[in-house]
Structure formats: structure tokens, C-alpha cells
PDB file of C-alpha atoms in Angstrom:
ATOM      1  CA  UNK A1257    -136.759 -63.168  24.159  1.00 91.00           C
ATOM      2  CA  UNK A1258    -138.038 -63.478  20.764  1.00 95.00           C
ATOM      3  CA  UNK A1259    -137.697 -65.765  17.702  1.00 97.00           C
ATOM      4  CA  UNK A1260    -134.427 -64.401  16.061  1.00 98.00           C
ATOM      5  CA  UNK A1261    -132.216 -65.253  12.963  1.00 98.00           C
ATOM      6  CA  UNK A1262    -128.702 -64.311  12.593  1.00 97.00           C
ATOM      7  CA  UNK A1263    -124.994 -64.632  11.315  1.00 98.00           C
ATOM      8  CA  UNK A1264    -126.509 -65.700   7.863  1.00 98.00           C
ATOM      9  CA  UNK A1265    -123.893 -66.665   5.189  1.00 98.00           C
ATOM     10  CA  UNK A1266    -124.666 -67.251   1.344  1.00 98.00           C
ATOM     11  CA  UNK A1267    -122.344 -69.806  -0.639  1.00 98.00           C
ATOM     12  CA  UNK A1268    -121.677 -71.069  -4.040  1.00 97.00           C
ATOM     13  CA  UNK A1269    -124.292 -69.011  -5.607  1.00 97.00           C
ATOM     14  CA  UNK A1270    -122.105 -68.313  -8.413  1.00 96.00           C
ATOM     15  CA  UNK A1271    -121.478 -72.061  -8.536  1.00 96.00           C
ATOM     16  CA  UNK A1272    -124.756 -73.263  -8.726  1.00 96.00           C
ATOM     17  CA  UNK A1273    -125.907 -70.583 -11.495  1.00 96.00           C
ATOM     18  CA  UNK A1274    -123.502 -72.070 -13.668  1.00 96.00           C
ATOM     19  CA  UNK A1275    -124.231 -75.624 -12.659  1.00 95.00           C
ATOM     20  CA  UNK A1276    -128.009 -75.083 -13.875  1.00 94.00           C
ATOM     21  CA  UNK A1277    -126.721 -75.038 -17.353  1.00 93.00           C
ATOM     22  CA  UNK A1278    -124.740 -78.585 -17.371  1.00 91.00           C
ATOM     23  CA  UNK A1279    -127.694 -80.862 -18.547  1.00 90.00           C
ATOM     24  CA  UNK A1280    -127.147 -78.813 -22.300  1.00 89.00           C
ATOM     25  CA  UNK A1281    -123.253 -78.484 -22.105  1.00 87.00           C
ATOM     26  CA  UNK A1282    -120.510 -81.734 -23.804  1.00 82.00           C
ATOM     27  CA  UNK A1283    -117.709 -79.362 -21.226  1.00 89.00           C
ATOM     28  CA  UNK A1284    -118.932 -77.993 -18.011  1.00 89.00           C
ATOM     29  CA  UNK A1285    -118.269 -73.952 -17.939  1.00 86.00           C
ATOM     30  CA  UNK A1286    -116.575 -72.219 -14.639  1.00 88.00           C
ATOM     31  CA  UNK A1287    -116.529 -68.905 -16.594  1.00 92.00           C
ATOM     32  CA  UNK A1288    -117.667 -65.823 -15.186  1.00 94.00           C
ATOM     33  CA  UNK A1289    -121.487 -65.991 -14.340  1.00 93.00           C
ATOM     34  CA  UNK A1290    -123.355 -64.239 -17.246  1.00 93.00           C
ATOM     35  CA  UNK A1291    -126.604 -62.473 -18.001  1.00 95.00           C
ATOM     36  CA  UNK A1292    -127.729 -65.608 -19.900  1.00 95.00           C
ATOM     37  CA  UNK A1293    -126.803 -67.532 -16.796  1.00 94.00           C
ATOM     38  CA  UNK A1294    -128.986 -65.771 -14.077  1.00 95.00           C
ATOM     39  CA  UNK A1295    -131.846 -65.585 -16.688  1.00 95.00           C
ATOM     40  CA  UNK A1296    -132.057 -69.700 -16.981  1.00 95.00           C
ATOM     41  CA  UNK A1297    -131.468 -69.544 -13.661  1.00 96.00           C
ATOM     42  CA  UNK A1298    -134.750 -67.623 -12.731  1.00 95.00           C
ATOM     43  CA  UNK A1299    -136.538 -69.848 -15.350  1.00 95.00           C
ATOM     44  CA  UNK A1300    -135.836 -73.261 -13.299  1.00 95.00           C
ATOM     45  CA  UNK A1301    -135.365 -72.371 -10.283  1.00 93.00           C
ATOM     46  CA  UNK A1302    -139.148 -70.874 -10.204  1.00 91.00           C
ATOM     47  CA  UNK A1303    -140.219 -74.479 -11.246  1.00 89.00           C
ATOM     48  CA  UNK A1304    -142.845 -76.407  -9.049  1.00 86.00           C
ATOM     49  CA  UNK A1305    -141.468 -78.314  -6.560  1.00 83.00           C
ATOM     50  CA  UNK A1306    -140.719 -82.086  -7.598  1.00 79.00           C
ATOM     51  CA  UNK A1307    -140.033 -81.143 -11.194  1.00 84.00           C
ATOM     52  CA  UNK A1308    -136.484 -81.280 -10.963  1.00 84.00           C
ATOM     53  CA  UNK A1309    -135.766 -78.782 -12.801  1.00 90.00           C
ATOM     54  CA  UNK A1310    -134.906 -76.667  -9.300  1.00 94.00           C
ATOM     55  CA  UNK A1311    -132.532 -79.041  -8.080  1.00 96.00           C
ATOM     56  CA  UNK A1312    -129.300 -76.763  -8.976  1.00 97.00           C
ATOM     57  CA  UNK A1313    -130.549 -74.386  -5.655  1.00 97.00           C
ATOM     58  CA  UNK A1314    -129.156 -77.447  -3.900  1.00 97.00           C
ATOM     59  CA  UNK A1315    -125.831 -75.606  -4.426  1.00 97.00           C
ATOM     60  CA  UNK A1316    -126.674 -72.642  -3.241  1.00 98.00           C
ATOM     61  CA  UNK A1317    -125.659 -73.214   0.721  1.00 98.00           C
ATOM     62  CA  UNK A1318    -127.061 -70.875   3.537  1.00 98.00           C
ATOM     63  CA  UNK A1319    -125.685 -71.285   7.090  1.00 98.00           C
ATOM     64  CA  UNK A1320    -127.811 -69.731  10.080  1.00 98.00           C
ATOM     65  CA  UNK A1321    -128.069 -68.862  13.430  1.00 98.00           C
ATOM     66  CA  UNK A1322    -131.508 -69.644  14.557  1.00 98.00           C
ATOM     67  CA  UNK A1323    -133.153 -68.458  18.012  1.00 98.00           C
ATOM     68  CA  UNK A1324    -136.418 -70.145  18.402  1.00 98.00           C
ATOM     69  CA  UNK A1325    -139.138 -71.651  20.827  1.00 98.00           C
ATOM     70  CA  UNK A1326    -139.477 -75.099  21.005  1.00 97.00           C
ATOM     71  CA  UNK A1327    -142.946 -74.982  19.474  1.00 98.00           C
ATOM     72  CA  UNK A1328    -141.132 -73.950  16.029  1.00 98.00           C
ATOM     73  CA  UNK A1329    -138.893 -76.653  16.291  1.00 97.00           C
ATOM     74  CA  UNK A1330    -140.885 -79.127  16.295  1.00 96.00           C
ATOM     75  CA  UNK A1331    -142.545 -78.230  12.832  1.00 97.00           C
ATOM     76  CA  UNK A1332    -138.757 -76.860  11.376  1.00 98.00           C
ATOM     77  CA  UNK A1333    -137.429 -80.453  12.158  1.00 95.00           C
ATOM     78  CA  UNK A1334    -139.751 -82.506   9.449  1.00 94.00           C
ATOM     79  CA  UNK A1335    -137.694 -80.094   6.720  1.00 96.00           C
ATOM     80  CA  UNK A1336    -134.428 -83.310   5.560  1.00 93.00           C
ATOM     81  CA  UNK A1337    -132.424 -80.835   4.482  1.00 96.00           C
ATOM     82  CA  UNK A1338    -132.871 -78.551   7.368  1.00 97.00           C
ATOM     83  CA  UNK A1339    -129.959 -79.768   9.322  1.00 97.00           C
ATOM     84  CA  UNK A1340    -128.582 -78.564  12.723  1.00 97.00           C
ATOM     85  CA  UNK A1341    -124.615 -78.006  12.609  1.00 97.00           C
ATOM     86  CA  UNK A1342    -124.677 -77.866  16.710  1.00 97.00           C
ATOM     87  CA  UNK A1343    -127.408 -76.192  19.244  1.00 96.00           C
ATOM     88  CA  UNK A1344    -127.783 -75.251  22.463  1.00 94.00           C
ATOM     89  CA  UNK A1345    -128.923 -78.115  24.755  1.00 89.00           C
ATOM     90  CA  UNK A1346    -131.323 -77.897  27.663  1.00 85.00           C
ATOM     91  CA  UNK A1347    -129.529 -81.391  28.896  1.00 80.00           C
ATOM     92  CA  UNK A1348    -126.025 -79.146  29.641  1.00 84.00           C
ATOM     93  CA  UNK A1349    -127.581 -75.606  30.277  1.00 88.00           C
ATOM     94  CA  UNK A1350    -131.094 -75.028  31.158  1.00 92.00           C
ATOM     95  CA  UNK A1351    -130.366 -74.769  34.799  1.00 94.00           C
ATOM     96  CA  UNK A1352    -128.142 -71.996  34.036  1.00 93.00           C
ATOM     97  CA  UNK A1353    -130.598 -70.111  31.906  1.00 93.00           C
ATOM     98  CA  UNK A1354    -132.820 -67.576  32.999  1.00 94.00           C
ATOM     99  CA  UNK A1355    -135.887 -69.293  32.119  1.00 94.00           C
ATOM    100  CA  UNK A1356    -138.391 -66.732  32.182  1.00 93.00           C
ATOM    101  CA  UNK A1357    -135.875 -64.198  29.797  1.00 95.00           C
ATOM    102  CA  UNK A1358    -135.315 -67.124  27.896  1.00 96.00           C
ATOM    103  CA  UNK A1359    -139.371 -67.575  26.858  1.00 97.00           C
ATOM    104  CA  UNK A1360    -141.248 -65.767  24.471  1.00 97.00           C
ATOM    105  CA  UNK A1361    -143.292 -63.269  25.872  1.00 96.00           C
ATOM    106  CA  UNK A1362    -146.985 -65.128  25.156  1.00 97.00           C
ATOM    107  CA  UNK A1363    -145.946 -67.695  27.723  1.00 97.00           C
ATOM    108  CA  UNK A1364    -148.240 -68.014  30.836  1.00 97.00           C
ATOM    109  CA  UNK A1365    -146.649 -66.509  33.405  1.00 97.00           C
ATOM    110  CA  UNK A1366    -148.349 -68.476  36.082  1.00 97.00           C
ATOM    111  CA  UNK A1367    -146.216 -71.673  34.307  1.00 97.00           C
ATOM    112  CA  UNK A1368    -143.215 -69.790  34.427  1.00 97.00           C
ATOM    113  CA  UNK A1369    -143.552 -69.579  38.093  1.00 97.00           C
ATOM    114  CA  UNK A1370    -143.726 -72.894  38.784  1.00 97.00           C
ATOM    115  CA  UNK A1371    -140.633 -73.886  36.264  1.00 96.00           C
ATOM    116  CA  UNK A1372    -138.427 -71.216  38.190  1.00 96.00           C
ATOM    117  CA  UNK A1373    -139.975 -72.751  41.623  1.00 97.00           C
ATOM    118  CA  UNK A1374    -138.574 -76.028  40.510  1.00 97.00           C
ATOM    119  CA  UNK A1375    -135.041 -74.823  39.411  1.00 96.00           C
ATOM    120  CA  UNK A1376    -134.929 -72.990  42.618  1.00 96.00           C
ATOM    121  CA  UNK A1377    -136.099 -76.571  44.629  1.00 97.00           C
ATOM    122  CA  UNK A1378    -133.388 -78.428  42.251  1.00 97.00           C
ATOM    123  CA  UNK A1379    -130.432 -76.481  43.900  1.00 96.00           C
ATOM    124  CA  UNK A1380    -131.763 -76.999  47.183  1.00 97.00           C
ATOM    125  CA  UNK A1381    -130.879 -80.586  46.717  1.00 97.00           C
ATOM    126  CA  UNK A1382    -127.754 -81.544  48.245  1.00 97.00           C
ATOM    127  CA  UNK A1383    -125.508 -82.302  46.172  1.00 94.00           C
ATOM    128  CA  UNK A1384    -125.021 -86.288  48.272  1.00 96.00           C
ATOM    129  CA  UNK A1385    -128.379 -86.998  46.899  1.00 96.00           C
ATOM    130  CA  UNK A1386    -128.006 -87.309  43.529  1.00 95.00           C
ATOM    131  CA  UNK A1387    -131.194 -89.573  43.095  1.00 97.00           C
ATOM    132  CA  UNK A1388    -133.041 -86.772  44.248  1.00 97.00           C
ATOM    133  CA  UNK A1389    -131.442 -84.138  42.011  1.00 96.00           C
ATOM    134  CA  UNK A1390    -131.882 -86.396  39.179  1.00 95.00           C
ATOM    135  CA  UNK A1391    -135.519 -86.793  39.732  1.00 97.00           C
ATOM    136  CA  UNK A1392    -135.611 -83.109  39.869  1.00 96.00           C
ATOM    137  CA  UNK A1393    -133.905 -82.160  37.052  1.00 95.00           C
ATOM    138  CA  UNK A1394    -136.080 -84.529  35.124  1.00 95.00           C
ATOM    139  CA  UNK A1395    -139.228 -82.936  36.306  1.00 96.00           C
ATOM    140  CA  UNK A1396    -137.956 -79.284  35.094  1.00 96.00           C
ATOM    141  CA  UNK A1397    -137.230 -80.883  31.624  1.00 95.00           C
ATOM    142  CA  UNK A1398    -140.601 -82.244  31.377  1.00 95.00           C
ATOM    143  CA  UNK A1399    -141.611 -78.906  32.974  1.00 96.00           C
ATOM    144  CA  UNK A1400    -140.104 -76.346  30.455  1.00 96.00           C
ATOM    145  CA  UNK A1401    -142.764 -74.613  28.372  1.00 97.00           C
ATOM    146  CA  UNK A1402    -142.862 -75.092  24.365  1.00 96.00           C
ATOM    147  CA  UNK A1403    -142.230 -71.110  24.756  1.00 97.00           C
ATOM    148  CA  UNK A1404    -138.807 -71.652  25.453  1.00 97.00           C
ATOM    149  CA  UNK A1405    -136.407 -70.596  23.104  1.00 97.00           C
ATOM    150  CA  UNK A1406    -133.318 -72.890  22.261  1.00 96.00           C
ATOM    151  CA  UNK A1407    -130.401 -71.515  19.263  1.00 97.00           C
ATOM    152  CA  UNK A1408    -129.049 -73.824  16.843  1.00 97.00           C
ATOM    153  CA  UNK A1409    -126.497 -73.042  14.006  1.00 98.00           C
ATOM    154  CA  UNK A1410    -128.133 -74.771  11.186  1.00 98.00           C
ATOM    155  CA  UNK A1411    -127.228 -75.657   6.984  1.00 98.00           C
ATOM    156  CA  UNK A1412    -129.402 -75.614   4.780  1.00 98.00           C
ATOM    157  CA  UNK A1413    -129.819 -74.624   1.360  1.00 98.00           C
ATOM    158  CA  UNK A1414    -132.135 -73.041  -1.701  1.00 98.00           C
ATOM    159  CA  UNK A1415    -134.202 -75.379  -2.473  1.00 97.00           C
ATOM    160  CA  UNK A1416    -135.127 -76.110   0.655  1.00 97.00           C
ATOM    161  CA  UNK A1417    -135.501 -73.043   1.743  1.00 98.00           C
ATOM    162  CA  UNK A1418    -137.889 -72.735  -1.479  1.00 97.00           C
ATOM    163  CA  UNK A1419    -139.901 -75.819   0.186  1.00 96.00           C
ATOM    164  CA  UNK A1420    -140.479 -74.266   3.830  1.00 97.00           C
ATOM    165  CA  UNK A1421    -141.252 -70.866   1.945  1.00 97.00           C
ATOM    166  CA  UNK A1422    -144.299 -71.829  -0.282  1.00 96.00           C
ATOM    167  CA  UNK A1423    -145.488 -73.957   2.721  1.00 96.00           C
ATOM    168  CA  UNK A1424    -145.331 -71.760   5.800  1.00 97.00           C
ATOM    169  CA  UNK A1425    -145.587 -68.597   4.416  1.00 96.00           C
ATOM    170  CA  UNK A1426    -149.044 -68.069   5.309  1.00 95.00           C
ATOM    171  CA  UNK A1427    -148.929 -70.675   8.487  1.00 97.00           C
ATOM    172  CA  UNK A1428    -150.620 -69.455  11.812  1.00 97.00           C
ATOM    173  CA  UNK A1429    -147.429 -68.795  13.292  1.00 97.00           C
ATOM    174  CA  UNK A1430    -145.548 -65.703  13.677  1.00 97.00           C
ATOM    175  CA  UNK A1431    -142.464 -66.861  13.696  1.00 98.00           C
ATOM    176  CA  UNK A1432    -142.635 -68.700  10.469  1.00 98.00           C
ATOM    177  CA  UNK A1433    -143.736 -65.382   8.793  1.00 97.00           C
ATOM    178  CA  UNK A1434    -140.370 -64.017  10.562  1.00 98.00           C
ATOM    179  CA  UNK A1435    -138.570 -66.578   8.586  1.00 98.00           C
ATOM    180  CA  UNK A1436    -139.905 -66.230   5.189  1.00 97.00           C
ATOM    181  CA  UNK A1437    -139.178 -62.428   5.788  1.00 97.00           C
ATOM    182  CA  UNK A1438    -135.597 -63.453   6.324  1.00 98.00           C
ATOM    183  CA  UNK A1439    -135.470 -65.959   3.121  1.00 98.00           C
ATOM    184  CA  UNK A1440    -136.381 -62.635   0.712  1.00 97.00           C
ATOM    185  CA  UNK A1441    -133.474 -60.885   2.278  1.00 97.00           C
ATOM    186  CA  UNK A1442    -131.093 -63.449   0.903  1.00 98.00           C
ATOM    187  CA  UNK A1443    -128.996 -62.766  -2.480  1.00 97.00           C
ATOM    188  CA  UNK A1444    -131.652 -63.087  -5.575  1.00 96.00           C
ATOM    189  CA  UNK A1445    -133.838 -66.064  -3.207  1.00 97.00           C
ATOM    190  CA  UNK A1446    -137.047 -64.423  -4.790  1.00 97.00           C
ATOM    191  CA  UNK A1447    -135.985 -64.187  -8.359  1.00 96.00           C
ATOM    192  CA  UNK A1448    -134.136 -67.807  -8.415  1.00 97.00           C
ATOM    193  CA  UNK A1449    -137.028 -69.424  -6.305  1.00 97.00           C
ATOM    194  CA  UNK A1450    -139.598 -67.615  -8.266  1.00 95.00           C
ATOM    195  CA  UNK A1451    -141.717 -67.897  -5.198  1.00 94.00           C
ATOM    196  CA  UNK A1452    -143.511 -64.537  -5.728  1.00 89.00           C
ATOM    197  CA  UNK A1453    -145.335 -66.279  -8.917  1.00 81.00           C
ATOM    198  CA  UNK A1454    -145.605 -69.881  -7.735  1.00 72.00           C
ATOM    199  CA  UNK A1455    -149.024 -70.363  -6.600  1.00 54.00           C
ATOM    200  CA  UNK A1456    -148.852 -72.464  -3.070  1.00 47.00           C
ATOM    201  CA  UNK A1457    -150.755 -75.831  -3.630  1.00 43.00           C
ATOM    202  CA  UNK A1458    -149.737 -77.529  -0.195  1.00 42.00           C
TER     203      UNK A1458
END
């Protein structure tokens, strides 16, 4: 298994273009979005970061499926506005996973030996001696490799997704390169971001 996204949506993009004009309006417009519109648009949404002048791509929401090893969750979960709607949880399910299948494929597969070996010793446990099974199941939690991939449906939004892009679009890992891909696929992300011209200073 490999890191994955899916079942993207895209809302209140139309919304949100017109929103970036209300700091110059006395009456808020919900007209049809205009040519004038996108072009401000693309003018402050391609801002630095902190300047404020991006904030409107707040109200451009994106909702996700994400598959993804445990590795890459621990660096996607510093992101605030990166927020999990629900996931998959190893506390309910990961004796019922294939663990191997569910790894990437880098993962040793000495390690994945032993982490099967111990989900195969776990059910061996009667089911009378629950101290035992507990201390089992505790040492294949602690036992799961950071290669294991987890999903989570997760919300997010522009201008985040503007944030992880500009700083981990040239990070060591794969996967983040996977999701950057994924960002540029979105409805106008690289022309409101403007993160084609923004040089990255993190």
C-alpha cells in the first residue's frame, strides 16, 4: 500500500473570491463572480504568508481522504488548520488489518515478520486471560512500524494548503511531493496561491 489521496471536494470558491473584495466595499456583493474578481483574487492570494492579505483562501474549504504512513503523520499534524473529520484507528482495527499489505513497501521486511508473529501470538491468547491479551496487544501497538499506513477524512482549506505547499514541496519525503502534486490539481490553487512565483523562505 502506498500514500494515497482521494474523494477530494472543493467549496465556497466562488464565495471566497468575492469575499476578497469586502475590505474596499460600504455593501458586501454576492453577484456573479467576475473577471475583476478572480484577477484581485490572484493578486492577494499570491501574497507572502503572514501578510494578511491571503486570508480570504480561508473560505475556500477542501475535504480529503488521506491514506498515509504514520511517518507523514506525524509532520502533517503540526499544520492547525489541518484537521481530521474522523480516521481509522489502530486502537479498534489493527488486529484486523493485514499488516504487511497495509505498509508501504520500503518497510523492513524482517520487522514485518515479527509484528505479524505477534498478532498471530495475540490470538493465541485465550480469551479468559485478558491480562495477557492486553499486554499483548500493547506490545503490537508499540510494535507497528512508522510504515504503516492509517486513512483519515480530513478539512482543511486554501490557505493552509498554501502553508504546507511552500514548505514541503521540496521536503525529503516522497509522499509530501505526492501531496503538493495533488494541491495543483485543485480548482485555480496555483493561480490564487500564486505559489509558482512565491519564492520559499522557510
Amino acid at each position: 500500500m502506498e500514500f494515497e489521496i482521494k474523494n477530494t471536494s472543493v467549496y465556497g470558491l466562488d464565495f471566497a473570491l468575492k469575499a476578497s473584495g469586502n475590505p474596499m466595499r460600504t455593501v458586501l456583493d454576492r453577484e456573479e463572480v467576475t473577471e475583476k474578481d478572480l484577477k484581485r483574487a490572484i493578486n492577494l492570494g499570491s501574497t507572502r504568508n503572514g501578510e494578511g492579505h491571503d486570508n480570504f483562501l480561508k473560505g475556500i474549504l477542501v475535504q480529503m481522504d488521506v491514506m498515509a504512513p504514520l511517518y507523514w503523520w506525524k509532520q502533517a499534524q503540526r499544520y492547525h488548520w489541518f484537521d481530521y473529520i474522523s480516521s481509522q484507528s489502530t486502537m479498534h482495527c489493527l488486529l484486523k488489518f493485514d499488516i504487511s499489505h497495509q505498509c508501504v513497501s520500503e518497510t523492513n521486511k524482517e520487522v514485518l515478520k515479527i509484528v505479524e508473529q505477534i498478532k498471530e501470538e495475540y490470538f493465541k491468547i485465550p480469551d479468559e486471560n485478558k491480562l495477557e491479551k492486553i499486554k499483548k496487544r500493547r506490545e503490537l501497538v508499540a510494535s507497528t512500524p512508522c510504515g504503516f499506513i492509517l486513512g483519515a477524512s480530513m478539512t482543511t482549506n486554501y490557505q493552509q494548503l498554501k502553508t504546507m505547499y511552500l514548505q514541503r514541496r521540496y521536503h525529503k519525503l516522497e509522499e509530501w511531493h505526492k501531496f503538493c502534486k495533488r494541491c495543483e490539481t485543485l480548482p485555480h490553487f496555483v493561480e490564487l496561491t500564486g505559489v509558482n512565483k512565491i519564492t520559499n523562505s522557510n
